[in-house]
PDB file of C-alpha atoms in Angstrom:
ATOM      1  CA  UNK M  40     -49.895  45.056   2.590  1.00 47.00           C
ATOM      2  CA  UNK M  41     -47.448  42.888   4.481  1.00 44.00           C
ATOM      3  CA  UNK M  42     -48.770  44.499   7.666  1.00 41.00           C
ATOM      4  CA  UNK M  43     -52.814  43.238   6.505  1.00 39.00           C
ATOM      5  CA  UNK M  44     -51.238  39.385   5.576  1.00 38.00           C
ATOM      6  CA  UNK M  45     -49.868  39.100   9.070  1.00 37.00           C
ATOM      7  CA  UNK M  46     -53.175  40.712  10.851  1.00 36.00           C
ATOM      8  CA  UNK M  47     -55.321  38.255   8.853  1.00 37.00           C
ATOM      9  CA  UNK M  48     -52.972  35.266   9.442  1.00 34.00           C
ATOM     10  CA  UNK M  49     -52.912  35.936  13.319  1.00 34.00           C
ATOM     11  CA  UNK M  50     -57.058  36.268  13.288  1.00 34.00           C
ATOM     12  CA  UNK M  51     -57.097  33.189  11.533  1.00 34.00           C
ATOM     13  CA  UNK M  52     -54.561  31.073  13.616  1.00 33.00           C
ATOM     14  CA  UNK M  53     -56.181  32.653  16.801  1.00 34.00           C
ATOM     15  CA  UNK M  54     -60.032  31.221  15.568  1.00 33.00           C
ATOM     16  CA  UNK M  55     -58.635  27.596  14.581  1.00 33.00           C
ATOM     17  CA  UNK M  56     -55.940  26.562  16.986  1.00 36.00           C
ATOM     18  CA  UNK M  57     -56.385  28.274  20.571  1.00 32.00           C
ATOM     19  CA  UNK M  58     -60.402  27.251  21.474  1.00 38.00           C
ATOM     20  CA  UNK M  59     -61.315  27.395  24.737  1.00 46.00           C
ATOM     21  CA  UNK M  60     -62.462  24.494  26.245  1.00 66.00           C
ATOM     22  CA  UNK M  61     -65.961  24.697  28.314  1.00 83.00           C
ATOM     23  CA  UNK M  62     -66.145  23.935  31.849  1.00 89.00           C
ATOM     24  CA  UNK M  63     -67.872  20.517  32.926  1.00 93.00           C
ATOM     25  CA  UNK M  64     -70.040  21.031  35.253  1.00 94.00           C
ATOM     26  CA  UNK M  65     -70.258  17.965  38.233  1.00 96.00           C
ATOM     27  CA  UNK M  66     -71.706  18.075  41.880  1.00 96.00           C
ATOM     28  CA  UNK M  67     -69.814  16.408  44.814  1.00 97.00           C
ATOM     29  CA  UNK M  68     -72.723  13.862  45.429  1.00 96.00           C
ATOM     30  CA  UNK M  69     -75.337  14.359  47.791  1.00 95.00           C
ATOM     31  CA  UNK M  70     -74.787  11.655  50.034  1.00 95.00           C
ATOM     32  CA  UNK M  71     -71.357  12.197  50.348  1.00 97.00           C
ATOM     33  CA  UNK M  72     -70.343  13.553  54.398  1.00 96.00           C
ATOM     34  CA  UNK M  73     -66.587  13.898  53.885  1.00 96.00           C
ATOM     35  CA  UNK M  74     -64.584  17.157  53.522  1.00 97.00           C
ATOM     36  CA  UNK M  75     -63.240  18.408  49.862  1.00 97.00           C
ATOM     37  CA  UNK M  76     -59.786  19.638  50.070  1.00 97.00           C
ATOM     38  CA  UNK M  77     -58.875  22.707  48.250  1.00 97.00           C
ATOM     39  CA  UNK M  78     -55.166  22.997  47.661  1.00 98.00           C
ATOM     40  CA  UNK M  79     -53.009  25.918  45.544  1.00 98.00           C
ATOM     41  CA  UNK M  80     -51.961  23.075  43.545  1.00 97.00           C
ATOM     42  CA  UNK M  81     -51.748  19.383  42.518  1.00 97.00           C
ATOM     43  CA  UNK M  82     -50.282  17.639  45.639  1.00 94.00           C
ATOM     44  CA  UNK M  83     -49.644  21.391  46.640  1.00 97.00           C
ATOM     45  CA  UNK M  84     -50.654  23.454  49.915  1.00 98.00           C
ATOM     46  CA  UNK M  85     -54.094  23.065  51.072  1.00 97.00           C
ATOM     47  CA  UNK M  86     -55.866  26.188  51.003  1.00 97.00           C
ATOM     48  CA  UNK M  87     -59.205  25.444  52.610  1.00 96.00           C
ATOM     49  CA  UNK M  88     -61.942  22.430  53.011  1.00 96.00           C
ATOM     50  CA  UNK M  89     -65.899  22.724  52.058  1.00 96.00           C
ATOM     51  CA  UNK M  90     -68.469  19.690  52.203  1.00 95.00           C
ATOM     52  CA  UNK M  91     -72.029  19.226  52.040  1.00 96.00           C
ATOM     53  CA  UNK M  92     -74.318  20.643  54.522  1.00 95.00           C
ATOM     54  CA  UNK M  93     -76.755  17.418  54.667  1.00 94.00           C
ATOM     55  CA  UNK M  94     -78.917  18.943  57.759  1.00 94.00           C
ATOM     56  CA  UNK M  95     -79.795  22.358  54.990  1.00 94.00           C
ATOM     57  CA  UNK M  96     -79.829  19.888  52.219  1.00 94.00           C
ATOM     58  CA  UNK M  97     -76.770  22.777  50.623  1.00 95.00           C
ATOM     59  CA  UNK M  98     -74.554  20.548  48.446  1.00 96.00           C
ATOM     60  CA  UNK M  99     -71.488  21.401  46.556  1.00 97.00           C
ATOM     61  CA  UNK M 100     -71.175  22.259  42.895  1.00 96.00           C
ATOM     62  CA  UNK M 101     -68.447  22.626  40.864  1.00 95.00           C
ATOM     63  CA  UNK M 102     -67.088  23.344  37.538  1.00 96.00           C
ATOM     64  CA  UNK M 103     -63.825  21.330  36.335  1.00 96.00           C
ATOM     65  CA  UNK M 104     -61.858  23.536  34.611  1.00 96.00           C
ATOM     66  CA  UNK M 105     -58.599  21.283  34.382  1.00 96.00           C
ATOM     67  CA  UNK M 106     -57.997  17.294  34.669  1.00 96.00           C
ATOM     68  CA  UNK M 107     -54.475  15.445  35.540  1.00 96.00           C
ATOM     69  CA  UNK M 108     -54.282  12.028  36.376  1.00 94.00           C
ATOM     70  CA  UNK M 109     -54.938  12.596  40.142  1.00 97.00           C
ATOM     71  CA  UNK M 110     -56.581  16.052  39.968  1.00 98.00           C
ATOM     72  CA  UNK M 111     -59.427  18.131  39.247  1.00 97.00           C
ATOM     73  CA  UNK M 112     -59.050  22.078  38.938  1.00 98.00           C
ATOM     74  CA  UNK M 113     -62.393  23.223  40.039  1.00 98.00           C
ATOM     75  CA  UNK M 114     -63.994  26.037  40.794  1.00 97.00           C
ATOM     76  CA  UNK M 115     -66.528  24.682  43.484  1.00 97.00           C
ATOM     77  CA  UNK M 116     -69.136  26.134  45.954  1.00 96.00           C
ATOM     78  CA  UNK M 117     -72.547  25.140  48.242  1.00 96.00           C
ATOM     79  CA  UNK M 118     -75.587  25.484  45.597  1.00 93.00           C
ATOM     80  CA  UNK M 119     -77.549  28.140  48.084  1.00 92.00           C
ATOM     81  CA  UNK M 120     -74.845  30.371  49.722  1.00 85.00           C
ATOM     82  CA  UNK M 121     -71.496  29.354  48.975  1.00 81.00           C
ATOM     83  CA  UNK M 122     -68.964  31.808  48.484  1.00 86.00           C
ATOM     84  CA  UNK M 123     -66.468  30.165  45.077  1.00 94.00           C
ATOM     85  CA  UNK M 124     -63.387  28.588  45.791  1.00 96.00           C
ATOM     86  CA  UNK M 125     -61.137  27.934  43.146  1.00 97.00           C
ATOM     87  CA  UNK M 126     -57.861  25.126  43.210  1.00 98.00           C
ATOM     88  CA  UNK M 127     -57.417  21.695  43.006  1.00 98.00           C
ATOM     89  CA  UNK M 128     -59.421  18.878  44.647  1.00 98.00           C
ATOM     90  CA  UNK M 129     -58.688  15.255  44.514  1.00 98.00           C
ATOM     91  CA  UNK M 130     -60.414  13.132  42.113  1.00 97.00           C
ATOM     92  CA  UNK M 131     -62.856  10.556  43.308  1.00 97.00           C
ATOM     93  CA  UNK M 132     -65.983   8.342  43.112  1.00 96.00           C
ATOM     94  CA  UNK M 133     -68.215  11.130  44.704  1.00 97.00           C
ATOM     95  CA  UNK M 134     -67.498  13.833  42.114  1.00 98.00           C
ATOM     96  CA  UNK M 135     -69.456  13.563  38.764  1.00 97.00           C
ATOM     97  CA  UNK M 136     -73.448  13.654  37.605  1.00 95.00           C
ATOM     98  CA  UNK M 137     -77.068  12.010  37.215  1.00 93.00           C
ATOM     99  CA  UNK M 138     -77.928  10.939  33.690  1.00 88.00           C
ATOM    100  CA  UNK M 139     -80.860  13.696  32.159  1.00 87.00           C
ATOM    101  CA  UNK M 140     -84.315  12.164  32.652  1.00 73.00           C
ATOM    102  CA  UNK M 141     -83.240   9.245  34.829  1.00 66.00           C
ATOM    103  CA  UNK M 142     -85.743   6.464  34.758  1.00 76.00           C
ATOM    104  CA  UNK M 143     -84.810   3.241  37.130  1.00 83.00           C
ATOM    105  CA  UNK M 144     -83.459   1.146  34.570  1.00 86.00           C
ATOM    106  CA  UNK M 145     -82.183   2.589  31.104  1.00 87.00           C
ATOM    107  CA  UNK M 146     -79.694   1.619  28.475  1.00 88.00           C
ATOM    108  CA  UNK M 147     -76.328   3.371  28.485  1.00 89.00           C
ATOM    109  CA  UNK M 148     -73.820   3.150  25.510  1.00 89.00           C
ATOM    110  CA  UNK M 149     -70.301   4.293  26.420  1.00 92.00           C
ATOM    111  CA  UNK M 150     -67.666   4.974  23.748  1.00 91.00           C
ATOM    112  CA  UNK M 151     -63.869   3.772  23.672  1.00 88.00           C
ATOM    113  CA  UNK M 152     -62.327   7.391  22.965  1.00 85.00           C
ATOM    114  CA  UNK M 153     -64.187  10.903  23.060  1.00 86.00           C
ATOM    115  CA  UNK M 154     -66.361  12.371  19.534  1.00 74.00           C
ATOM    116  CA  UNK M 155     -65.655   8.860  17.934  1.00 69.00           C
ATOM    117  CA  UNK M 156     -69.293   7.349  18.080  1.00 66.00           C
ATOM    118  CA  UNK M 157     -67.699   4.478  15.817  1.00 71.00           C
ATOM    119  CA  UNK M 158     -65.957   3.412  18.897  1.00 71.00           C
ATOM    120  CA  UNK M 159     -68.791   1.964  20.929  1.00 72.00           C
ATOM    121  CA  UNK M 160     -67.198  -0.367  23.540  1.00 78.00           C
ATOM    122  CA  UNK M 161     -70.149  -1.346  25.632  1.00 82.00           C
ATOM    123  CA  UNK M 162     -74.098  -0.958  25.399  1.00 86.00           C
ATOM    124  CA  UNK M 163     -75.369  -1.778  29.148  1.00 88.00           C
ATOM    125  CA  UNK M 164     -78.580  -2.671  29.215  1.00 89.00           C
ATOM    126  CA  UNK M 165     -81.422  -2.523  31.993  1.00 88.00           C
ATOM    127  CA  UNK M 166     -78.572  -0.497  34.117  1.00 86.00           C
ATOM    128  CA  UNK M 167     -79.332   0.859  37.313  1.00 85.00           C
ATOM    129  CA  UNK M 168     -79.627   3.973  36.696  1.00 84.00           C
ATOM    130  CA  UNK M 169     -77.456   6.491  39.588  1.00 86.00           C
ATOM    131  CA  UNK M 170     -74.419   8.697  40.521  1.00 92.00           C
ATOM    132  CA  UNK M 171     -71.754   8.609  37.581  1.00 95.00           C
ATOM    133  CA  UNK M 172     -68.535   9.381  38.414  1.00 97.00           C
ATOM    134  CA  UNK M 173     -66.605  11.681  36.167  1.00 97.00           C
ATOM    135  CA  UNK M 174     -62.773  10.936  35.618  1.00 97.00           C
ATOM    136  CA  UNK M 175     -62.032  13.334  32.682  1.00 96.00           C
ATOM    137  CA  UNK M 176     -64.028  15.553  29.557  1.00 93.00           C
ATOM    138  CA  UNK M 177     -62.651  16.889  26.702  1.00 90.00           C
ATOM    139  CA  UNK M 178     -65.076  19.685  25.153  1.00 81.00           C
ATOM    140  CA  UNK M 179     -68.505  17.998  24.190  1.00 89.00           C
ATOM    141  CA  UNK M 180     -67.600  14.436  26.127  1.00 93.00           C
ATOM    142  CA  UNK M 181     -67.510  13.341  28.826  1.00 95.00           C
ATOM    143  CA  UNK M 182     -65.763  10.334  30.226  1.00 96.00           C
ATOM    144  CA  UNK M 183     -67.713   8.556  33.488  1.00 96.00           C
ATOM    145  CA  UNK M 184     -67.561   5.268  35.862  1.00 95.00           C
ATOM    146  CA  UNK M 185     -70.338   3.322  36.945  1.00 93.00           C
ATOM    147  CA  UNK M 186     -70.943   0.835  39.160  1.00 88.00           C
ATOM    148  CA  UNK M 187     -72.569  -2.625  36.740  1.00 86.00           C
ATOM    149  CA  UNK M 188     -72.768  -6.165  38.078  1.00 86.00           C
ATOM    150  CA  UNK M 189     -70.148  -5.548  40.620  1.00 86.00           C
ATOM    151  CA  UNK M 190     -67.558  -4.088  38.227  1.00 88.00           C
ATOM    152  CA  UNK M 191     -66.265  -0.614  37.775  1.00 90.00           C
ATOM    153  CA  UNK M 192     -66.983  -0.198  33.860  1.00 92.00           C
ATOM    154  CA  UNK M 193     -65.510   3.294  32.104  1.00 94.00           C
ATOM    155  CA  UNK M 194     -66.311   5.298  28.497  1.00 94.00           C
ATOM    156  CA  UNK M 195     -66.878   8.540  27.009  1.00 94.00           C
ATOM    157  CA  UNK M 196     -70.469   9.438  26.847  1.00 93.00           C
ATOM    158  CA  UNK M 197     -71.882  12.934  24.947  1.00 91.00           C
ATOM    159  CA  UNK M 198     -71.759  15.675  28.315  1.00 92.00           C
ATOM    160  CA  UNK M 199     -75.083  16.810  27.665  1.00 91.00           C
ATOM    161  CA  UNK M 200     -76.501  13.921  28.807  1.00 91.00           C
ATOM    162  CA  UNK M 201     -75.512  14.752  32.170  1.00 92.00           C
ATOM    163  CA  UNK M 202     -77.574  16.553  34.718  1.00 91.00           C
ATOM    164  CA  UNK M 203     -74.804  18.007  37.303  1.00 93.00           C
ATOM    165  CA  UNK M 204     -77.490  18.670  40.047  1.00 91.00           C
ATOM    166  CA  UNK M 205     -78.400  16.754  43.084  1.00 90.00           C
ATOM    167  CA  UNK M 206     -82.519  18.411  43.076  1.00 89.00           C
ATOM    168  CA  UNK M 207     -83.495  16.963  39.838  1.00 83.00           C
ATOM    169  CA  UNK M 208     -83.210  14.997  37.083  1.00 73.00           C
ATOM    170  CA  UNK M 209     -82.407  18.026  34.455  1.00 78.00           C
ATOM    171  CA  UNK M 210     -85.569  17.143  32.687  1.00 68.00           C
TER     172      UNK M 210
END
């Protein structure tokens, strides 16, 4: 008996409290010519360099697997034949998303904190709709930069209305 009470506590404890969080996917943006540096660790030993091969229109994908305040744990590749590197690249404005069905000009309504839709801190309207750069996620969210009236404006928008890929618009 006390043998089944601990089994069915640990099952229990192991379903609520240790989730896995998903992956968000991003793309090193297309236009981007610069080299990615992969290091072992954050500020660590650099362990290789990809970038986008414009000429083959190849870009680099990647999956964030881990955020600090300076870092991005990634496991990253070229979309057609990349072989995947995993470590730590440098955050910055090239590394993020499209918006699913992109039109030109759209409204966008980012949030103050992540899964708190109550927290609405800005509704943009007629923004020009581009590159969003991604600066940290937490399961379901996502948080992203854009670029609006000559400011840098942050929030938390839902991740799956992202489109991580530099061919389409993930409609």
């Amino acid at each position: 008996m006390k043998y089944t009470i601990i089994f069915q506590f640990l099952l229990i404890f192991s379903l609520s409290g240790c989730k896995q969080i998903q992956p968000c996917d991003a793309v090193v943006y297309w236009k981007h010519e610069g080299l990615i540096k992969i290091y072992n660790k954050p500020n660590g030993k650099e362990l290789t360099s990809l970038q986008n091969d414009l000429q083959n229109e190849n870009f680099l994908n990647l999956k964030i697997k881990e955020v600090t305040n300076d870092f991005f744990l990634v496991e990253i590749s070229l979309t057609i034949n990349g072989t995947k590197q995993v470590g730590w690249i440098k955050k910055n404005s090239y590394i993020g998303a499209f918006m699913k069905g992109e039109k030109e000009y759209m409204d966008l309504t980012l949030y103050n904190s992540p899964k708190d839709e109550l927290s609405e801190i800005k509704k943009i309207k007629n923004w020009k709709a581009g590159f969003v750069t991604i600066e940290d996620f937490q399961s379901k969210w996502t948080k992203v930069a854009i670029s609006y009236k000559g400011k840098r404006v942050s929030g938390w928008i839902q991740s799956n209305k992202l489109c991580p890929n530099n061919y389409s618009t993930c409609n």
